[in-house]
mmCIF file with all atom_site columns, C-alpha atoms in Angstrom:
data_model
loop_
_atom_site.group_PDB
_atom_site.id
_atom_site.type_symbol
_atom_site.label_atom_id
_atom_site.label_alt_id
_atom_site.label_comp_id
_atom_site.label_asym_id
_atom_site.label_entity_id
_atom_site.label_seq_id
_atom_site.pdbx_PDB_ins_code
_atom_site.Cartn_x
_atom_site.Cartn_y
_atom_site.Cartn_z
_atom_site.occupancy
_atom_site.B_iso_or_equiv
_atom_site.pdbx_formal_charge
_atom_site.auth_seq_id
_atom_site.auth_comp_id
_atom_site.auth_asym_id
_atom_site.auth_atom_id
_atom_site.pdbx_PDB_model_num
ATOM 1   C CA . UNK L 1 1   ? 8.329   2.346   -5.697  1.00 57.00 ? 1   UNK L CA 1
ATOM 2   C CA . UNK L 1 2   ? 10.620  4.529   -7.742  1.00 56.00 ? 2   UNK L CA 1
ATOM 3   C CA . UNK L 1 3   ? 9.166   5.997   -10.931 1.00 57.00 ? 3   UNK L CA 1
ATOM 4   C CA . UNK L 1 4   ? 11.468  5.152   -13.831 1.00 59.00 ? 4   UNK L CA 1
ATOM 5   C CA . UNK L 1 5   ? 10.921  5.901   -17.443 1.00 61.00 ? 5   UNK L CA 1
ATOM 6   C CA . UNK L 1 6   ? 13.834  3.619   -18.218 1.00 63.00 ? 6   UNK L CA 1
ATOM 7   C CA . UNK L 1 7   ? 13.952  0.300   -16.434 1.00 73.00 ? 7   UNK L CA 1
ATOM 8   C CA . UNK L 1 8   ? 14.781  -3.266  -17.237 1.00 82.00 ? 8   UNK L CA 1
ATOM 9   C CA . UNK L 1 9   ? 11.452  -4.842  -16.365 1.00 89.00 ? 9   UNK L CA 1
ATOM 10  C CA . UNK L 1 10  ? 7.815   -4.291  -17.269 1.00 91.00 ? 10  UNK L CA 1
ATOM 11  C CA . UNK L 1 11  ? 5.223   -4.249  -14.483 1.00 93.00 ? 11  UNK L CA 1
ATOM 12  C CA . UNK L 1 12  ? 2.895   -6.276  -16.685 1.00 94.00 ? 12  UNK L CA 1
ATOM 13  C CA . UNK L 1 13  ? 5.509   -8.896  -17.618 1.00 95.00 ? 13  UNK L CA 1
ATOM 14  C CA . UNK L 1 14  ? 6.506   -9.395  -13.972 1.00 96.00 ? 14  UNK L CA 1
ATOM 15  C CA . UNK L 1 15  ? 2.869   -9.733  -12.939 1.00 97.00 ? 15  UNK L CA 1
ATOM 16  C CA . UNK L 1 16  ? 2.257   -12.347 -15.626 1.00 98.00 ? 16  UNK L CA 1
ATOM 17  C CA . UNK L 1 17  ? 5.363   -14.257 -14.506 1.00 98.00 ? 17  UNK L CA 1
ATOM 18  C CA . UNK L 1 18  ? 4.149   -14.112 -10.893 1.00 98.00 ? 18  UNK L CA 1
ATOM 19  C CA . UNK L 1 19  ? 0.739   -15.463 -11.945 1.00 98.00 ? 19  UNK L CA 1
ATOM 20  C CA . UNK L 1 20  ? 2.393   -18.325 -13.829 1.00 98.00 ? 20  UNK L CA 1
ATOM 21  C CA . UNK L 1 21  ? 4.674   -19.085 -10.877 1.00 98.00 ? 21  UNK L CA 1
ATOM 22  C CA . UNK L 1 22  ? 1.817   -19.201 -8.389  1.00 98.00 ? 22  UNK L CA 1
ATOM 23  C CA . UNK L 1 23  ? -0.228  -21.411 -10.713 1.00 97.00 ? 23  UNK L CA 1
ATOM 24  C CA . UNK L 1 24  ? 2.646   -23.813 -11.418 1.00 97.00 ? 24  UNK L CA 1
ATOM 25  C CA . UNK L 1 25  ? 4.339   -24.007 -8.002  1.00 98.00 ? 25  UNK L CA 1
ATOM 26  C CA . UNK L 1 26  ? 1.856   -22.853 -5.342  1.00 97.00 ? 26  UNK L CA 1
ATOM 27  C CA . UNK L 1 27  ? -1.415  -23.960 -6.904  1.00 93.00 ? 27  UNK L CA 1
ATOM 28  C CA . UNK L 1 28  ? -3.905  -26.567 -5.809  1.00 89.00 ? 28  UNK L CA 1
ATOM 29  C CA . UNK L 1 29  ? -1.470  -29.521 -5.756  1.00 91.00 ? 29  UNK L CA 1
ATOM 30  C CA . UNK L 1 30  ? 1.647   -28.605 -3.789  1.00 96.00 ? 30  UNK L CA 1
ATOM 31  C CA . UNK L 1 31  ? 4.780   -30.391 -2.634  1.00 98.00 ? 31  UNK L CA 1
ATOM 32  C CA . UNK L 1 32  ? 8.033   -29.325 -1.014  1.00 98.00 ? 32  UNK L CA 1
ATOM 33  C CA . UNK L 1 33  ? 10.079  -29.261 -4.231  1.00 98.00 ? 33  UNK L CA 1
ATOM 34  C CA . UNK L 1 34  ? 7.527   -27.193 -6.122  1.00 98.00 ? 34  UNK L CA 1
ATOM 35  C CA . UNK L 1 35  ? 6.967   -24.758 -3.235  1.00 98.00 ? 35  UNK L CA 1
ATOM 36  C CA . UNK L 1 36  ? 10.724  -24.275 -2.832  1.00 98.00 ? 36  UNK L CA 1
ATOM 37  C CA . UNK L 1 37  ? 11.068  -23.563 -6.553  1.00 98.00 ? 37  UNK L CA 1
ATOM 38  C CA . UNK L 1 38  ? 8.164   -21.116 -6.322  1.00 98.00 ? 38  UNK L CA 1
ATOM 39  C CA . UNK L 1 39  ? 9.770   -19.270 -3.395  1.00 97.00 ? 39  UNK L CA 1
ATOM 40  C CA . UNK L 1 40  ? 13.038  -18.991 -5.324  1.00 98.00 ? 40  UNK L CA 1
ATOM 41  C CA . UNK L 1 41  ? 11.219  -17.563 -8.346  1.00 98.00 ? 41  UNK L CA 1
ATOM 42  C CA . UNK L 1 42  ? 9.146   -15.123 -6.278  1.00 98.00 ? 42  UNK L CA 1
ATOM 43  C CA . UNK L 1 43  ? 12.314  -13.867 -4.549  1.00 96.00 ? 43  UNK L CA 1
ATOM 44  C CA . UNK L 1 44  ? 13.886  -13.367 -7.985  1.00 97.00 ? 44  UNK L CA 1
ATOM 45  C CA . UNK L 1 45  ? 10.812  -11.444 -9.168  1.00 97.00 ? 45  UNK L CA 1
ATOM 46  C CA . UNK L 1 46  ? 11.030  -9.223  -6.062  1.00 95.00 ? 46  UNK L CA 1
ATOM 47  C CA . UNK L 1 47  ? 14.614  -8.387  -7.059  1.00 93.00 ? 47  UNK L CA 1
ATOM 48  C CA . UNK L 1 48  ? 13.562  -7.639  -10.632 1.00 93.00 ? 48  UNK L CA 1
ATOM 49  C CA . UNK L 1 49  ? 10.746  -5.438  -9.309  1.00 93.00 ? 49  UNK L CA 1
ATOM 50  C CA . UNK L 1 50  ? 13.404  -3.015  -8.058  1.00 90.00 ? 50  UNK L CA 1
ATOM 51  C CA . UNK L 1 51  ? 14.221  -2.301  -11.700 1.00 89.00 ? 51  UNK L CA 1
ATOM 52  C CA . UNK L 1 52  ? 10.730  -1.893  -13.100 1.00 90.00 ? 52  UNK L CA 1
ATOM 53  C CA . UNK L 1 53  ? 9.897   0.634   -15.757 1.00 86.00 ? 53  UNK L CA 1
ATOM 54  C CA . UNK L 1 54  ? 6.948   2.984   -15.241 1.00 85.00 ? 54  UNK L CA 1
ATOM 55  C CA . UNK L 1 55  ? 6.372   5.056   -18.360 1.00 81.00 ? 55  UNK L CA 1
ATOM 56  C CA . UNK L 1 56  ? 3.252   6.945   -17.332 1.00 79.00 ? 56  UNK L CA 1
ATOM 57  C CA . UNK L 1 57  ? 4.429   10.103  -15.532 1.00 79.00 ? 57  UNK L CA 1
ATOM 58  C CA . UNK L 1 58  ? 1.008   11.630  -14.898 1.00 81.00 ? 58  UNK L CA 1
ATOM 59  C CA . UNK L 1 59  ? 0.314   12.628  -11.298 1.00 78.00 ? 59  UNK L CA 1
ATOM 60  C CA . UNK L 1 60  ? -3.333  11.512  -11.283 1.00 82.00 ? 60  UNK L CA 1
ATOM 61  C CA . UNK L 1 61  ? -5.190  8.479   -12.622 1.00 84.00 ? 61  UNK L CA 1
ATOM 62  C CA . UNK L 1 62  ? -1.896  6.740   -13.280 1.00 86.00 ? 62  UNK L CA 1
ATOM 63  C CA . UNK L 1 63  ? -2.977  3.135   -13.825 1.00 90.00 ? 63  UNK L CA 1
ATOM 64  C CA . UNK L 1 64  ? 0.570   1.947   -14.481 1.00 88.00 ? 64  UNK L CA 1
ATOM 65  C CA . UNK L 1 65  ? 1.628   3.319   -11.086 1.00 88.00 ? 65  UNK L CA 1
ATOM 66  C CA . UNK L 1 66  ? -1.357  1.614   -9.424  1.00 90.00 ? 66  UNK L CA 1
ATOM 67  C CA . UNK L 1 67  ? -0.459  -1.681  -11.136 1.00 93.00 ? 67  UNK L CA 1
ATOM 68  C CA . UNK L 1 68  ? 3.124   -1.342  -9.880  1.00 92.00 ? 68  UNK L CA 1
ATOM 69  C CA . UNK L 1 69  ? 1.909   -0.792  -6.306  1.00 93.00 ? 69  UNK L CA 1
ATOM 70  C CA . UNK L 1 70  ? -0.438  -3.778  -6.574  1.00 96.00 ? 70  UNK L CA 1
ATOM 71  C CA . UNK L 1 71  ? 2.373   -5.941  -7.946  1.00 96.00 ? 71  UNK L CA 1
ATOM 72  C CA . UNK L 1 72  ? 4.624   -5.005  -5.031  1.00 95.00 ? 72  UNK L CA 1
ATOM 73  C CA . UNK L 1 73  ? 1.885   -6.150  -2.626  1.00 96.00 ? 73  UNK L CA 1
ATOM 74  C CA . UNK L 1 74  ? 1.155   -9.302  -4.638  1.00 97.00 ? 74  UNK L CA 1
ATOM 75  C CA . UNK L 1 75  ? 4.828   -10.269 -4.520  1.00 97.00 ? 75  UNK L CA 1
ATOM 76  C CA . UNK L 1 76  ? 4.858   -9.928  -0.728  1.00 96.00 ? 76  UNK L CA 1
ATOM 77  C CA . UNK L 1 77  ? 1.587   -11.833 -0.318  1.00 96.00 ? 77  UNK L CA 1
ATOM 78  C CA . UNK L 1 78  ? 2.690   -14.587 -2.707  1.00 97.00 ? 78  UNK L CA 1
ATOM 79  C CA . UNK L 1 79  ? 5.824   -15.120 -0.655  1.00 96.00 ? 79  UNK L CA 1
ATOM 80  C CA . UNK L 1 80  ? 3.741   -15.374 2.550   1.00 97.00 ? 80  UNK L CA 1
ATOM 81  C CA . UNK L 1 81  ? 1.403   -17.910 0.930   1.00 96.00 ? 81  UNK L CA 1
ATOM 82  C CA . UNK L 1 82  ? 4.282   -20.034 -0.388  1.00 97.00 ? 82  UNK L CA 1
ATOM 83  C CA . UNK L 1 83  ? 6.207   -19.999 2.912   1.00 97.00 ? 83  UNK L CA 1
ATOM 84  C CA . UNK L 1 84  ? 3.049   -20.802 4.886   1.00 96.00 ? 84  UNK L CA 1
ATOM 85  C CA . UNK L 1 85  ? 2.259   -23.720 2.574   1.00 97.00 ? 85  UNK L CA 1
ATOM 86  C CA . UNK L 1 86  ? 5.833   -24.994 2.842   1.00 97.00 ? 86  UNK L CA 1
ATOM 87  C CA . UNK L 1 87  ? 5.651   -24.792 6.646   1.00 97.00 ? 87  UNK L CA 1
ATOM 88  C CA . UNK L 1 88  ? 2.469   -26.893 6.925   1.00 96.00 ? 88  UNK L CA 1
ATOM 89  C CA . UNK L 1 89  ? 3.533   -30.465 6.332   1.00 97.00 ? 89  UNK L CA 1
ATOM 90  C CA . UNK L 1 90  ? -0.046  -31.699 6.138   1.00 96.00 ? 90  UNK L CA 1
ATOM 91  C CA . UNK L 1 91  ? -3.232  -31.293 4.128   1.00 95.00 ? 91  UNK L CA 1
ATOM 92  C CA . UNK L 1 92  ? -6.078  -29.336 5.733   1.00 90.00 ? 92  UNK L CA 1
ATOM 93  C CA . UNK L 1 93  ? -9.101  -27.645 4.177   1.00 85.00 ? 93  UNK L CA 1
ATOM 94  C CA . UNK L 1 94  ? -8.161  -26.007 0.876   1.00 87.00 ? 94  UNK L CA 1
ATOM 95  C CA . UNK L 1 95  ? -4.430  -26.540 1.562   1.00 90.00 ? 95  UNK L CA 1
ATOM 96  C CA . UNK L 1 96  ? -3.382  -29.822 -0.047  1.00 93.00 ? 96  UNK L CA 1
ATOM 97  C CA . UNK L 1 97  ? 0.165   -31.172 -0.007  1.00 97.00 ? 97  UNK L CA 1
ATOM 98  C CA . UNK L 1 98  ? 0.759   -34.125 -2.316  1.00 97.00 ? 98  UNK L CA 1
ATOM 99  C CA . UNK L 1 99  ? 3.723   -35.168 -0.152  1.00 97.00 ? 99  UNK L CA 1
ATOM 100 C CA . UNK L 1 100 ? 1.635   -34.907 3.065   1.00 97.00 ? 100 UNK L CA 1
ATOM 101 C CA . UNK L 1 101 ? -1.893  -35.935 2.041   1.00 95.00 ? 101 UNK L CA 1
ATOM 102 C CA . UNK L 1 102 ? -3.309  -36.296 5.550   1.00 94.00 ? 102 UNK L CA 1
ATOM 103 C CA . UNK L 1 103 ? -4.281  -33.915 8.288   1.00 94.00 ? 103 UNK L CA 1
ATOM 104 C CA . UNK L 1 104 ? -1.886  -33.770 11.274  1.00 95.00 ? 104 UNK L CA 1
ATOM 105 C CA . UNK L 1 105 ? -3.603  -32.327 14.348  1.00 93.00 ? 105 UNK L CA 1
ATOM 106 C CA . UNK L 1 106 ? -0.731  -33.330 16.648  1.00 93.00 ? 106 UNK L CA 1
ATOM 107 C CA . UNK L 1 107 ? 1.705   -30.954 14.908  1.00 94.00 ? 107 UNK L CA 1
ATOM 108 C CA . UNK L 1 108 ? -0.476  -28.516 12.999  1.00 95.00 ? 108 UNK L CA 1
ATOM 109 C CA . UNK L 1 109 ? -3.668  -27.802 14.929  1.00 94.00 ? 109 UNK L CA 1
ATOM 110 C CA . UNK L 1 110 ? -2.337  -24.252 15.256  1.00 96.00 ? 110 UNK L CA 1
ATOM 111 C CA . UNK L 1 111 ? -2.777  -20.860 13.649  1.00 95.00 ? 111 UNK L CA 1
ATOM 112 C CA . UNK L 1 112 ? 0.014   -20.016 11.226  1.00 95.00 ? 112 UNK L CA 1
ATOM 113 C CA . UNK L 1 113 ? 1.444   -16.536 11.799  1.00 97.00 ? 113 UNK L CA 1
ATOM 114 C CA . UNK L 1 114 ? 3.552   -14.884 9.088   1.00 97.00 ? 114 UNK L CA 1
ATOM 115 C CA . UNK L 1 115 ? 5.693   -11.844 9.872   1.00 95.00 ? 115 UNK L CA 1
ATOM 116 C CA . UNK L 1 116 ? 8.016   -9.779  7.780   1.00 91.00 ? 116 UNK L CA 1
ATOM 117 C CA . UNK L 1 117 ? 11.642  -9.592  8.829   1.00 90.00 ? 117 UNK L CA 1
ATOM 118 C CA . UNK L 1 118 ? 13.434  -7.338  6.367   1.00 87.00 ? 118 UNK L CA 1
ATOM 119 C CA . UNK L 1 119 ? 12.885  -8.959  2.978   1.00 83.00 ? 119 UNK L CA 1
ATOM 120 C CA . UNK L 1 120 ? 12.254  -12.328 4.579   1.00 88.00 ? 120 UNK L CA 1
ATOM 121 C CA . UNK L 1 121 ? 9.138   -14.052 5.938   1.00 95.00 ? 121 UNK L CA 1
ATOM 122 C CA . UNK L 1 122 ? 9.223   -15.658 9.371   1.00 96.00 ? 122 UNK L CA 1
ATOM 123 C CA . UNK L 1 123 ? 6.589   -18.286 10.129  1.00 97.00 ? 123 UNK L CA 1
ATOM 124 C CA . UNK L 1 124 ? 5.490   -19.044 13.682  1.00 97.00 ? 124 UNK L CA 1
ATOM 125 C CA . UNK L 1 125 ? 2.416   -20.556 15.283  1.00 97.00 ? 125 UNK L CA 1
ATOM 126 C CA . UNK L 1 126 ? -0.227  -19.602 17.803  1.00 97.00 ? 126 UNK L CA 1
ATOM 127 C CA . UNK L 1 127 ? -2.368  -22.122 19.711  1.00 95.00 ? 127 UNK L CA 1
ATOM 128 C CA . UNK L 1 128 ? -5.930  -22.730 18.626  1.00 94.00 ? 128 UNK L CA 1
ATOM 129 C CA . UNK L 1 129 ? -8.478  -22.204 21.373  1.00 94.00 ? 129 UNK L CA 1
ATOM 130 C CA . UNK L 1 130 ? -11.143 -24.851 20.938  1.00 93.00 ? 130 UNK L CA 1
ATOM 131 C CA . UNK L 1 131 ? -14.533 -23.779 22.263  1.00 92.00 ? 131 UNK L CA 1
ATOM 132 C CA . UNK L 1 132 ? -17.813 -25.307 21.049  1.00 91.00 ? 132 UNK L CA 1
ATOM 133 C CA . UNK L 1 133 ? -16.786 -27.450 18.093  1.00 87.00 ? 133 UNK L CA 1
ATOM 134 C CA . UNK L 1 134 ? -14.139 -30.144 18.224  1.00 85.00 ? 134 UNK L CA 1
ATOM 135 C CA . UNK L 1 135 ? -12.041 -30.236 15.065  1.00 84.00 ? 135 UNK L CA 1
ATOM 136 C CA . UNK L 1 136 ? -12.428 -33.265 12.865  1.00 80.00 ? 136 UNK L CA 1
ATOM 137 C CA . UNK L 1 137 ? -11.680 -34.593 9.454   1.00 78.00 ? 137 UNK L CA 1
ATOM 138 C CA . UNK L 1 138 ? -14.121 -33.574 6.721   1.00 73.00 ? 138 UNK L CA 1
ATOM 139 C CA . UNK L 1 139 ? -16.195 -36.456 5.436   1.00 75.00 ? 139 UNK L CA 1
ATOM 140 C CA . UNK L 1 140 ? -18.509 -36.061 2.509   1.00 71.00 ? 140 UNK L CA 1
#
């Protein structure tokens, strides 16, 4: 993060926009269109982050600097969450896709692995090792 007393974007405004984006596009009820729109917006916010303004120049107890560092991490994590949700074309546990409302063990009984590749996120899978408990659909 580069300290700038003059920048085009506020740390606090970008964070609020990220919160709204995650709520609107990557929230409880997800679908491909909404997740894709969310990813586009998050990528745009990551670009804007490069031009943030940090007014507080103090070397210690600089809360604005801490908020900027947290926002940088939140942007990365939000992108991982959105890409992972877009990858899983099923509903499982707390992940619910309106366009794929059912669980799909044939294609998605796997661990989702997210890795950074430059500014991009690459999603891959890792097999699940089933030991004592066979997976099954939740029934309440």
